[in-house]
PDB file of C-alpha atoms in Angstrom:
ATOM      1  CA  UNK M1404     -35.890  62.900 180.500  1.00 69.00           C
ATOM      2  CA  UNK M1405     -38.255  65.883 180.321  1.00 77.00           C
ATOM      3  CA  UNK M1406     -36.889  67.671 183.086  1.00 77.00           C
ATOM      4  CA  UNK M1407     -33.100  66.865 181.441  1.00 79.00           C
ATOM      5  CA  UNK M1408     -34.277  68.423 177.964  1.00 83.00           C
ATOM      6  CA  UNK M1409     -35.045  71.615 179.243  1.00 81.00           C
ATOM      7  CA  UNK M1410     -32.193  71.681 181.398  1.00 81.00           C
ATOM      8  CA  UNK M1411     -29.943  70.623 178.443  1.00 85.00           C
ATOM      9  CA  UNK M1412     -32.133  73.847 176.333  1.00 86.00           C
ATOM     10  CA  UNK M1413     -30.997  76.017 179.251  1.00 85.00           C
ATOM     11  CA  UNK M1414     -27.191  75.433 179.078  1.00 88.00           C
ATOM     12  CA  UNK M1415     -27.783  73.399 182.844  1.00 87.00           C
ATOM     13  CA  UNK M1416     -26.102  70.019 183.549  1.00 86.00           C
ATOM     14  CA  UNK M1417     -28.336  67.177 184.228  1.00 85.00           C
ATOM     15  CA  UNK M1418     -30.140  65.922 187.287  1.00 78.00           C
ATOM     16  CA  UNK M1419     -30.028  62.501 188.704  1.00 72.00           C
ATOM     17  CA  UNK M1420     -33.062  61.239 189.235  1.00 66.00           C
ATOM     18  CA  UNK M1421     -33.913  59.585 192.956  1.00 58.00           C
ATOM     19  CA  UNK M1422     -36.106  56.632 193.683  1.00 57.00           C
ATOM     20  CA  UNK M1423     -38.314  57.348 196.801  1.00 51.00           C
ATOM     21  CA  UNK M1424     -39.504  54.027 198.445  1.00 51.00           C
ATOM     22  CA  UNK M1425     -43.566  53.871 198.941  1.00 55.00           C
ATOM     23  CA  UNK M1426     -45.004  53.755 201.654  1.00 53.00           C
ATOM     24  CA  UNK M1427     -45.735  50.023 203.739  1.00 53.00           C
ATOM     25  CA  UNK M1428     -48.870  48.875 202.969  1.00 54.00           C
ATOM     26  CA  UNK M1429     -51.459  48.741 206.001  1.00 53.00           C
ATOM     27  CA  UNK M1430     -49.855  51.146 208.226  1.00 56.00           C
ATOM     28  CA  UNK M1431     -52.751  53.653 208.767  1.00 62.00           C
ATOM     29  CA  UNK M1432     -54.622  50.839 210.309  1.00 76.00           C
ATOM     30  CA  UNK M1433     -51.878  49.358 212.830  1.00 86.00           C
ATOM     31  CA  UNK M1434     -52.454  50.829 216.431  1.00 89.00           C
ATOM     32  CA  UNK M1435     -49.012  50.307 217.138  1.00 93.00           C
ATOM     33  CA  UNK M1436     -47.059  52.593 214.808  1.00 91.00           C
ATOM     34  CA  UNK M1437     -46.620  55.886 215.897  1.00 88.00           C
ATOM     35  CA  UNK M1438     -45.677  58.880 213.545  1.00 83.00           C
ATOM     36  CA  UNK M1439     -44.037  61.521 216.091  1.00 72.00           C
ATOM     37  CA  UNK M1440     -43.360  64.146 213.362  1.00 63.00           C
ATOM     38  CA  UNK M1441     -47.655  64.822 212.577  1.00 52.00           C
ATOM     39  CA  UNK M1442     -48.018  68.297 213.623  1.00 36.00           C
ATOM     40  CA  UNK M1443     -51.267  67.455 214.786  1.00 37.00           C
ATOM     41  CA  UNK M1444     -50.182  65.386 217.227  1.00 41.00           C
ATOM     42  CA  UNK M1445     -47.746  68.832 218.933  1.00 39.00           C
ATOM     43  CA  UNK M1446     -50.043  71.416 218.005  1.00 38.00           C
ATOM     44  CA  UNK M1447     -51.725  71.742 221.695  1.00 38.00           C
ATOM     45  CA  UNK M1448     -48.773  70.834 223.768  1.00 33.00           C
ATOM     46  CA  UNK M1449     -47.316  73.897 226.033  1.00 34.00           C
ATOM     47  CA  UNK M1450     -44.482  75.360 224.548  1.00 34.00           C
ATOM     48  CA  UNK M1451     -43.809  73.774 221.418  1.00 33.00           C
ATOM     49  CA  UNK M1452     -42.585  76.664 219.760  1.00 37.00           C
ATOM     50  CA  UNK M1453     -40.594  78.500 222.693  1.00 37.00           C
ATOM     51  CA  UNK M1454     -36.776  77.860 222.084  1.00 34.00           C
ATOM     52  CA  UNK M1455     -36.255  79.211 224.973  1.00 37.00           C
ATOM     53  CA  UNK M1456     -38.116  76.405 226.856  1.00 37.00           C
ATOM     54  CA  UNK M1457     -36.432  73.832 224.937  1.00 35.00           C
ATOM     55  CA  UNK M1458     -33.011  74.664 225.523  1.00 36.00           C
ATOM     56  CA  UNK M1459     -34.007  74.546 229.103  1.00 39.00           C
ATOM     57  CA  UNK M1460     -35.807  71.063 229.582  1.00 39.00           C
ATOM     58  CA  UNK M1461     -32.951  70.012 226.967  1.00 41.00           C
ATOM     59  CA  UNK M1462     -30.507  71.104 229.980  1.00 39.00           C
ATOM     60  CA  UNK M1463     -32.392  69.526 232.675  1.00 39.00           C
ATOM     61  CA  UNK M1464     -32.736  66.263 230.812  1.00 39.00           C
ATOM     62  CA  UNK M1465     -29.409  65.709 230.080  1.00 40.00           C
ATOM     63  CA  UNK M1466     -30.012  65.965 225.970  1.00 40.00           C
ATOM     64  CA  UNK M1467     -32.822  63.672 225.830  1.00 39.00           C
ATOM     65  CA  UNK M1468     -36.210  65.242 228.081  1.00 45.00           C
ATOM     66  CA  UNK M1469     -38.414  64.133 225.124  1.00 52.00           C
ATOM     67  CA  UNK M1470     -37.536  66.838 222.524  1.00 49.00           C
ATOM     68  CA  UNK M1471     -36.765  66.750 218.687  1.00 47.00           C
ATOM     69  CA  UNK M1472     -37.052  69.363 215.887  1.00 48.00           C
ATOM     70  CA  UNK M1473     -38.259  72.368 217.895  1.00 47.00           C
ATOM     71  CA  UNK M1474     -40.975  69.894 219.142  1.00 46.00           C
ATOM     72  CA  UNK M1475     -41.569  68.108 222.689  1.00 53.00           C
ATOM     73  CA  UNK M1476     -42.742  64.890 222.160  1.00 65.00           C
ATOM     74  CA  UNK M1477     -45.909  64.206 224.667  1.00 67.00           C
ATOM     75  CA  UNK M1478     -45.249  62.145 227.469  1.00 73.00           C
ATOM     76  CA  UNK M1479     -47.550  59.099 226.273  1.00 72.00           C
ATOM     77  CA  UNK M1480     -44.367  58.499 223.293  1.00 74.00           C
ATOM     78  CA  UNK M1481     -41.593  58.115 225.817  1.00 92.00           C
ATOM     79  CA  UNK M1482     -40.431  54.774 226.832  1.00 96.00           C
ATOM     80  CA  UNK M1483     -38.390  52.902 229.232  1.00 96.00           C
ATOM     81  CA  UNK M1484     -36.810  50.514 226.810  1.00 97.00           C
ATOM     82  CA  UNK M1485     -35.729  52.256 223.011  1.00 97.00           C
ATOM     83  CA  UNK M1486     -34.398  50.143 220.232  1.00 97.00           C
ATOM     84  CA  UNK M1487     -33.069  51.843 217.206  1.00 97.00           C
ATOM     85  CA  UNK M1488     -30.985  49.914 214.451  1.00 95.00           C
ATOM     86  CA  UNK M1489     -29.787  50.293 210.748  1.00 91.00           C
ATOM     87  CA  UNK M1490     -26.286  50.391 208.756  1.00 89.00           C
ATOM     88  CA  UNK M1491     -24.996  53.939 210.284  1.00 92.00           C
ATOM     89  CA  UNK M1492     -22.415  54.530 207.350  1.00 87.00           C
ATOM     90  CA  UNK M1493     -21.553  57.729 206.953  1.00 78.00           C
ATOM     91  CA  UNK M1494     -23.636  59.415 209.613  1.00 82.00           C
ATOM     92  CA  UNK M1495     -25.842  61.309 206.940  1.00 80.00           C
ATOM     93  CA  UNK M1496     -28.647  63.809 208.089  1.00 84.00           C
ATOM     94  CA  UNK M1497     -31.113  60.464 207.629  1.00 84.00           C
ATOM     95  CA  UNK M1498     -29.023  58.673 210.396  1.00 87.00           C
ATOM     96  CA  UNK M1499     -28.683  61.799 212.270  1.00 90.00           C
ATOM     97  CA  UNK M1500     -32.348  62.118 212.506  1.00 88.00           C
ATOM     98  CA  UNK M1501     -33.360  58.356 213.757  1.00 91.00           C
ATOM     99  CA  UNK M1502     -31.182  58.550 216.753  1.00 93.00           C
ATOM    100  CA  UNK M1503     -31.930  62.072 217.768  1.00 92.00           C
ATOM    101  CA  UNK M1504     -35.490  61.056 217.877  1.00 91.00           C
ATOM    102  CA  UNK M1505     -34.621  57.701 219.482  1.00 94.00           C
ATOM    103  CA  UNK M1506     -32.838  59.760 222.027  1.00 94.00           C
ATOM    104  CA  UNK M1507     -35.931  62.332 222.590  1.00 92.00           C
ATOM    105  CA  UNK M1508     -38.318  59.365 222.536  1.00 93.00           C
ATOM    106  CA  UNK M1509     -36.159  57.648 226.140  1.00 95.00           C
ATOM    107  CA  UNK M1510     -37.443  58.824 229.288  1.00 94.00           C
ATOM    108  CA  UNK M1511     -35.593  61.401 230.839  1.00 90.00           C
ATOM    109  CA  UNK M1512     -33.954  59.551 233.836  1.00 90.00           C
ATOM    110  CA  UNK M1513     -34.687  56.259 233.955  1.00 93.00           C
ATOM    111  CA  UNK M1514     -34.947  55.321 230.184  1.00 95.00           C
ATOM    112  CA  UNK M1515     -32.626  53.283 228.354  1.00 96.00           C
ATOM    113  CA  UNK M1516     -31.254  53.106 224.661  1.00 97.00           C
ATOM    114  CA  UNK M1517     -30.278  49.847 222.635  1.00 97.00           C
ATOM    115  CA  UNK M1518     -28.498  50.985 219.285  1.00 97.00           C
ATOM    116  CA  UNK M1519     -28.134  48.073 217.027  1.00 96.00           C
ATOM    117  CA  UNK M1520     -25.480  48.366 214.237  1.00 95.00           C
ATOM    118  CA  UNK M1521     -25.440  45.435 211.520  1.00 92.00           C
ATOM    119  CA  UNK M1522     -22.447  43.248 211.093  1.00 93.00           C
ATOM    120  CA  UNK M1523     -20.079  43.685 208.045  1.00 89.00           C
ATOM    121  CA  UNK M1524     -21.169  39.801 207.281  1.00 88.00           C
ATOM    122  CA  UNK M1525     -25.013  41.130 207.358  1.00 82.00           C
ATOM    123  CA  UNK M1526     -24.220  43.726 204.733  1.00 76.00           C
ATOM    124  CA  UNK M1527     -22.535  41.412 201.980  1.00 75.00           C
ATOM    125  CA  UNK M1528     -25.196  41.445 199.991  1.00 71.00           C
ATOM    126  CA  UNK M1529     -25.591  45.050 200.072  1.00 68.00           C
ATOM    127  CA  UNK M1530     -25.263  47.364 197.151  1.00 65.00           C
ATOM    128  CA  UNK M1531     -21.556  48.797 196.946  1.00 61.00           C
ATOM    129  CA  UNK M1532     -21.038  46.877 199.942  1.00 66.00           C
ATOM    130  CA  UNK M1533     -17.250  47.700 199.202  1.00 73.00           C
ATOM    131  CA  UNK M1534     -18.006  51.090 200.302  1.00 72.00           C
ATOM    132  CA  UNK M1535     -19.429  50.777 203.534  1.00 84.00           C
ATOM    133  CA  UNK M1536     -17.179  51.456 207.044  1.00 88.00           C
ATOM    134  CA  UNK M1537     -16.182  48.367 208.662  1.00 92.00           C
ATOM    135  CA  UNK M1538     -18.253  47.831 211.745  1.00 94.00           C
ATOM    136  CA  UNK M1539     -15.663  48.820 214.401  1.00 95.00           C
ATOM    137  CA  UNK M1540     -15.985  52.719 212.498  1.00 94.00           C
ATOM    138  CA  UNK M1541     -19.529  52.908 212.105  1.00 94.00           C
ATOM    139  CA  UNK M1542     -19.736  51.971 216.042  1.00 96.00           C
ATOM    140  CA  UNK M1543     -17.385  54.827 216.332  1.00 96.00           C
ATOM    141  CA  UNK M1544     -19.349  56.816 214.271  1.00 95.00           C
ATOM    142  CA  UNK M1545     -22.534  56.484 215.935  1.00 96.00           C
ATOM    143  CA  UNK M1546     -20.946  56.580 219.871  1.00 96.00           C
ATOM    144  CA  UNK M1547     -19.584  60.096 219.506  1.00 95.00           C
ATOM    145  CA  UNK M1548     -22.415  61.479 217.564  1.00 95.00           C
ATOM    146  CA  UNK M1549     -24.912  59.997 220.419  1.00 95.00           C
ATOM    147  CA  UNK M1550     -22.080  61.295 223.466  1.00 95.00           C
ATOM    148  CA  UNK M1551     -22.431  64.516 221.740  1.00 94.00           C
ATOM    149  CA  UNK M1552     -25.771  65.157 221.292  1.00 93.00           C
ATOM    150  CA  UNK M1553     -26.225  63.393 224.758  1.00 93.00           C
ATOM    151  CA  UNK M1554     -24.156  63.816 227.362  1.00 94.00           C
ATOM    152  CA  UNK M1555     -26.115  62.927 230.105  1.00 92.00           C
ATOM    153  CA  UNK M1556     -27.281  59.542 228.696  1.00 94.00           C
ATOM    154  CA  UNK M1557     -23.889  57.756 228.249  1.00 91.00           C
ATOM    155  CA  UNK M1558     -24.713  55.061 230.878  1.00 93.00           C
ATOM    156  CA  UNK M1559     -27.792  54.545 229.883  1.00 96.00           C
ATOM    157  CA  UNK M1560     -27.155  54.230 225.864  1.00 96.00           C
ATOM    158  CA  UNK M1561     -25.847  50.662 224.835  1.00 96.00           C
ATOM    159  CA  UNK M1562     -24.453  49.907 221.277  1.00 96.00           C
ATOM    160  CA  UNK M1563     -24.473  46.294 219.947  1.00 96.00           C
ATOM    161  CA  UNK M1564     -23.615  44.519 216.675  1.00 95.00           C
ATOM    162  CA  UNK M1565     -26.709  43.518 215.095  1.00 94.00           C
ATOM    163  CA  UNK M1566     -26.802  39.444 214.412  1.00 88.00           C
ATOM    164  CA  UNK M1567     -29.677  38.444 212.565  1.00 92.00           C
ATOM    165  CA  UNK M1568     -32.989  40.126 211.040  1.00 91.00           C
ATOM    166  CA  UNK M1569     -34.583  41.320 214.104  1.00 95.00           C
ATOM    167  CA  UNK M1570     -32.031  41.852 216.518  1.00 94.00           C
ATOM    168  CA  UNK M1571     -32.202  41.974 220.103  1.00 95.00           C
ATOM    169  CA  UNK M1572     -36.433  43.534 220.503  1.00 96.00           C
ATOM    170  CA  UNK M1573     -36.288  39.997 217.971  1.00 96.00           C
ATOM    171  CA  UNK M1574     -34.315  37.520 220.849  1.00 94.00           C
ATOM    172  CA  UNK M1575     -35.594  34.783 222.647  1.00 92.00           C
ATOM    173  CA  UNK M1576     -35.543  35.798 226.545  1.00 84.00           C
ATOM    174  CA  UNK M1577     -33.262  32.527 227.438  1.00 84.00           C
ATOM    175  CA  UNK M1578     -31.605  33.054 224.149  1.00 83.00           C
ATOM    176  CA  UNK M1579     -27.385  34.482 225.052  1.00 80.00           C
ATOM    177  CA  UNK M1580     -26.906  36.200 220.889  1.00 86.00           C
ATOM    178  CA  UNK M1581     -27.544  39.454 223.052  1.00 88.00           C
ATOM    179  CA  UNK M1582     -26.829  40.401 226.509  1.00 81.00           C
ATOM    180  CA  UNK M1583     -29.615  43.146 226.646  1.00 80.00           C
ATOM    181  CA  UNK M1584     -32.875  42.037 228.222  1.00 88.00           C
ATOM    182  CA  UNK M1585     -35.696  42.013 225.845  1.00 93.00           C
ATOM    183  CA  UNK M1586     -37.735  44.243 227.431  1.00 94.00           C
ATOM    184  CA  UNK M1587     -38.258  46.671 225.044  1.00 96.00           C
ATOM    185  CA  UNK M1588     -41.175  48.554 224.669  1.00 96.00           C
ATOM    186  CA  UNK M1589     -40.513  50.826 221.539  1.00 97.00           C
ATOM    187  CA  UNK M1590     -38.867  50.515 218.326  1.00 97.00           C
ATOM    188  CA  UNK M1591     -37.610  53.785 216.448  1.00 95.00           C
ATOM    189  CA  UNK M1592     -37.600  53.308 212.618  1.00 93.00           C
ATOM    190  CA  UNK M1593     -37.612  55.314 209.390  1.00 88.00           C
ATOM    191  CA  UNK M1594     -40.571  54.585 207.095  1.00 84.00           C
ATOM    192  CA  UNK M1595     -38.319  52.867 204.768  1.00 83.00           C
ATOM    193  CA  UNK M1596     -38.005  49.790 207.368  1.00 89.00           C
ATOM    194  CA  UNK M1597     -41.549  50.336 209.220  1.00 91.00           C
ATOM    195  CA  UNK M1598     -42.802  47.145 207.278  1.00 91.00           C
ATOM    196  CA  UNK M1599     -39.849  45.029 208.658  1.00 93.00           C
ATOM    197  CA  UNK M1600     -40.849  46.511 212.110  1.00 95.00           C
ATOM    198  CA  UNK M1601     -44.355  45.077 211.510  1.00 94.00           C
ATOM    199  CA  UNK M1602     -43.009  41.487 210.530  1.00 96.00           C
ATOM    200  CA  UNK M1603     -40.705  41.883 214.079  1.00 97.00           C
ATOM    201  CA  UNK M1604     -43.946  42.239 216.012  1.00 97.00           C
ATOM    202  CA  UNK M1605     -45.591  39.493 214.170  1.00 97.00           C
ATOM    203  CA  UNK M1606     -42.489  37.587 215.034  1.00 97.00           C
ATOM    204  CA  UNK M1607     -42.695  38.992 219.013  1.00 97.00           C
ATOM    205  CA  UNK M1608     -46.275  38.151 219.234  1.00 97.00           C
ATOM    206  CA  UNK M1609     -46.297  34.961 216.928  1.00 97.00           C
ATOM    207  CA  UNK M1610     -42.359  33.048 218.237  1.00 96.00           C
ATOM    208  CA  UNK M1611     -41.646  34.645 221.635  1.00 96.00           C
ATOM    209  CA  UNK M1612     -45.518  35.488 222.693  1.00 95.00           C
ATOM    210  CA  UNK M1613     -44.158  39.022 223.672  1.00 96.00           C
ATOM    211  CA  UNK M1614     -46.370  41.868 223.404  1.00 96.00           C
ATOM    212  CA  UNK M1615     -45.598  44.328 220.022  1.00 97.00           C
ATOM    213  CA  UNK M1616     -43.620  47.285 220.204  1.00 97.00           C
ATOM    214  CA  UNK M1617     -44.793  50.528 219.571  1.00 96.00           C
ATOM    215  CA  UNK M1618     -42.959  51.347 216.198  1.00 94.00           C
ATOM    216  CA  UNK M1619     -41.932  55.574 216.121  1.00 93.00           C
ATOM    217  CA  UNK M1620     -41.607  56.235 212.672  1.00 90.00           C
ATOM    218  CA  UNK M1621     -39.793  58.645 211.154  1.00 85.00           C
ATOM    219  CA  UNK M1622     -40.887  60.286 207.632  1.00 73.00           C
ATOM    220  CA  UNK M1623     -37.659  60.945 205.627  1.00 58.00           C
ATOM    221  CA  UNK M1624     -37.462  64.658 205.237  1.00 47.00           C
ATOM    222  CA  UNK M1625     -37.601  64.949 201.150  1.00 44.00           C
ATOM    223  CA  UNK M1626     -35.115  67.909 201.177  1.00 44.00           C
ATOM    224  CA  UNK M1627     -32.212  65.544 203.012  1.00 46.00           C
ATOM    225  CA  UNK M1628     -33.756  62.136 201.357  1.00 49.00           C
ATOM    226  CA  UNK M1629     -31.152  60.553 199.866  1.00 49.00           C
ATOM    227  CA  UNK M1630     -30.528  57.038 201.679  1.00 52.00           C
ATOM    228  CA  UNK M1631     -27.199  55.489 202.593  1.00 53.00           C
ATOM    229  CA  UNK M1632     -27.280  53.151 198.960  1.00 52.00           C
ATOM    230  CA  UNK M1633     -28.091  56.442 196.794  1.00 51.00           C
ATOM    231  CA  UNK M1634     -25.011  57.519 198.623  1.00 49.00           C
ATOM    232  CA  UNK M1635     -22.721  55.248 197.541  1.00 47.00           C
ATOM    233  CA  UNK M1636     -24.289  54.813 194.009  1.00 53.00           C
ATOM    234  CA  UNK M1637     -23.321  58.590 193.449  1.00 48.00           C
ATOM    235  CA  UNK M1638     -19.927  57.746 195.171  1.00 53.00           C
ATOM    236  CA  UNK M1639     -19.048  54.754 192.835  1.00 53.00           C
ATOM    237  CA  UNK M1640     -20.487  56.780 189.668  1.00 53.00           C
ATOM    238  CA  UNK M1641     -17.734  59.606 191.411  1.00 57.00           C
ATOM    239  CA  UNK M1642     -15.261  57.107 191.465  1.00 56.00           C
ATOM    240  CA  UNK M1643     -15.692  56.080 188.173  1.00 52.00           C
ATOM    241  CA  UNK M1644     -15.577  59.056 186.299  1.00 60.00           C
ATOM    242  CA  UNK M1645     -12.403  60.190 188.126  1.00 56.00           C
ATOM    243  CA  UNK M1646     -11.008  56.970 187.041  1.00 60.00           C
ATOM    244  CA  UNK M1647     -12.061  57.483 183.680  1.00 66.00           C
ATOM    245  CA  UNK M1648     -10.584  60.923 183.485  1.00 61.00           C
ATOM    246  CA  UNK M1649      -7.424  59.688 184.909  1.00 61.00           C
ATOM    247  CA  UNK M1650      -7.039  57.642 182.092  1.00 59.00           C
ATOM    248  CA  UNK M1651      -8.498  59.651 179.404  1.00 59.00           C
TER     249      UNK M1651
END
């Protein structure tokens, strides 16, 4: 209300003002949960600031090659097996993000991707479910943006409708909901869904006596932050007004 006040003093139209999740409790402490973004973790890796170089292992790689943001990701956070999942409605800079770095975080000739996209029945409960893609164009969505960015890796990137909580890395080996094998051995995440991650390998270890994933989180980047439901929140509020107006 402050910051609205002296706007309003100003002659300036309000702000909207955006809840930021917190952070999972417990995290610093769990071995398993990688944050790929921490400088400190690039800062003596060869070449991390030469575009030059990563345009050219970018080449060679076929789009993935273990880069993201200017940064080459060291060779101990590449995997054979990736798992990424969420909504993927609208394709906004957040969803943008997870896959490139679930892309850069596949090994560069042998890895493979799973991309799991929930089900419109999963996403009833939603808020402004109304507004969200059916599943058949977020799948759309997602498969050109990944056969863009990656060329090379369209045989090895597989795109399934997400089922239940946990997904396929959540599956039962004898279990037929997915036809992937469950052997994945990283799950990429935002930090938004990093505790659900936690609970899966709780579940993996706990249900299916599988051994955890490593979970690569990504921290939202404040400047692009808004998630998918402050999205459609603004769109509905859009909606309304324009309604309003029409009728006014």
């Amino acid at each position: 209300d402050a910051v609205n006040d002296d706007r309003s003093n100003r002659g300036l139209d309000d702000v909207m003002g955006l809840e930021v999740d917190e952070w999972p409790g417990a995290i610093w402490t769990d071995h398993n949960v990688v944050f790929l973004e921490d400088a400190m973790e690039y800062e003596d890796i060869p070449g991390t600031n030469d575009a030059d170089d990563t345009s050219e292992n970018d080449s060679k790689s076929g789009g993935s090659g273990g880069l993201i943001g200017g940064y080459r990701i060291p060779s101990s956070s590449l995997y054979n097996s990736v798992a990424v999942g969420g909504t993927f409605d609208g394709m906004h800079y957040g969803h943008r993000k997870l896959l490139t770095l679930a892309i850069s975080s596949v090994l560069p000739t042998t890895g493979r991707l799973t991309i799991g996209i929930t089900t419109d029945e999963m996403l009833q409960q939603k808020e402004f479910a109304e507004l969200i893609p059916s599943l058949d164009e977020r799948i759309k969505g997602v498969r050109e943006f990944v056969d863009t960015l990656a060329p090379g890796m369209k045989n090895r990137v597989n795109i399934v409708p997400i089922k239940d909580k946990y997904g396929p890395p959540g599956s039962s080996p004898e279990s037929n909901i997915y036809k992937d094998k469950n052997d994945y051995d990283a799950l990429v995440l935002s930090h938004e869904t990093l505790e659900t991650g936690r609970q899966l390998n709780q579940h993996r270890v706990d249900e299916l006596e599988m051994e955890p994933l490593k979970l690569l989180c990504t921290r939202r980047t404040e400047a692009f932050g808004m998630s998918s439901t402050a999205l459609r929140r603004i769109k509905k509020q859009n909606d309304d007004l324009d309604r309003c107006n029409l009728h006014s």
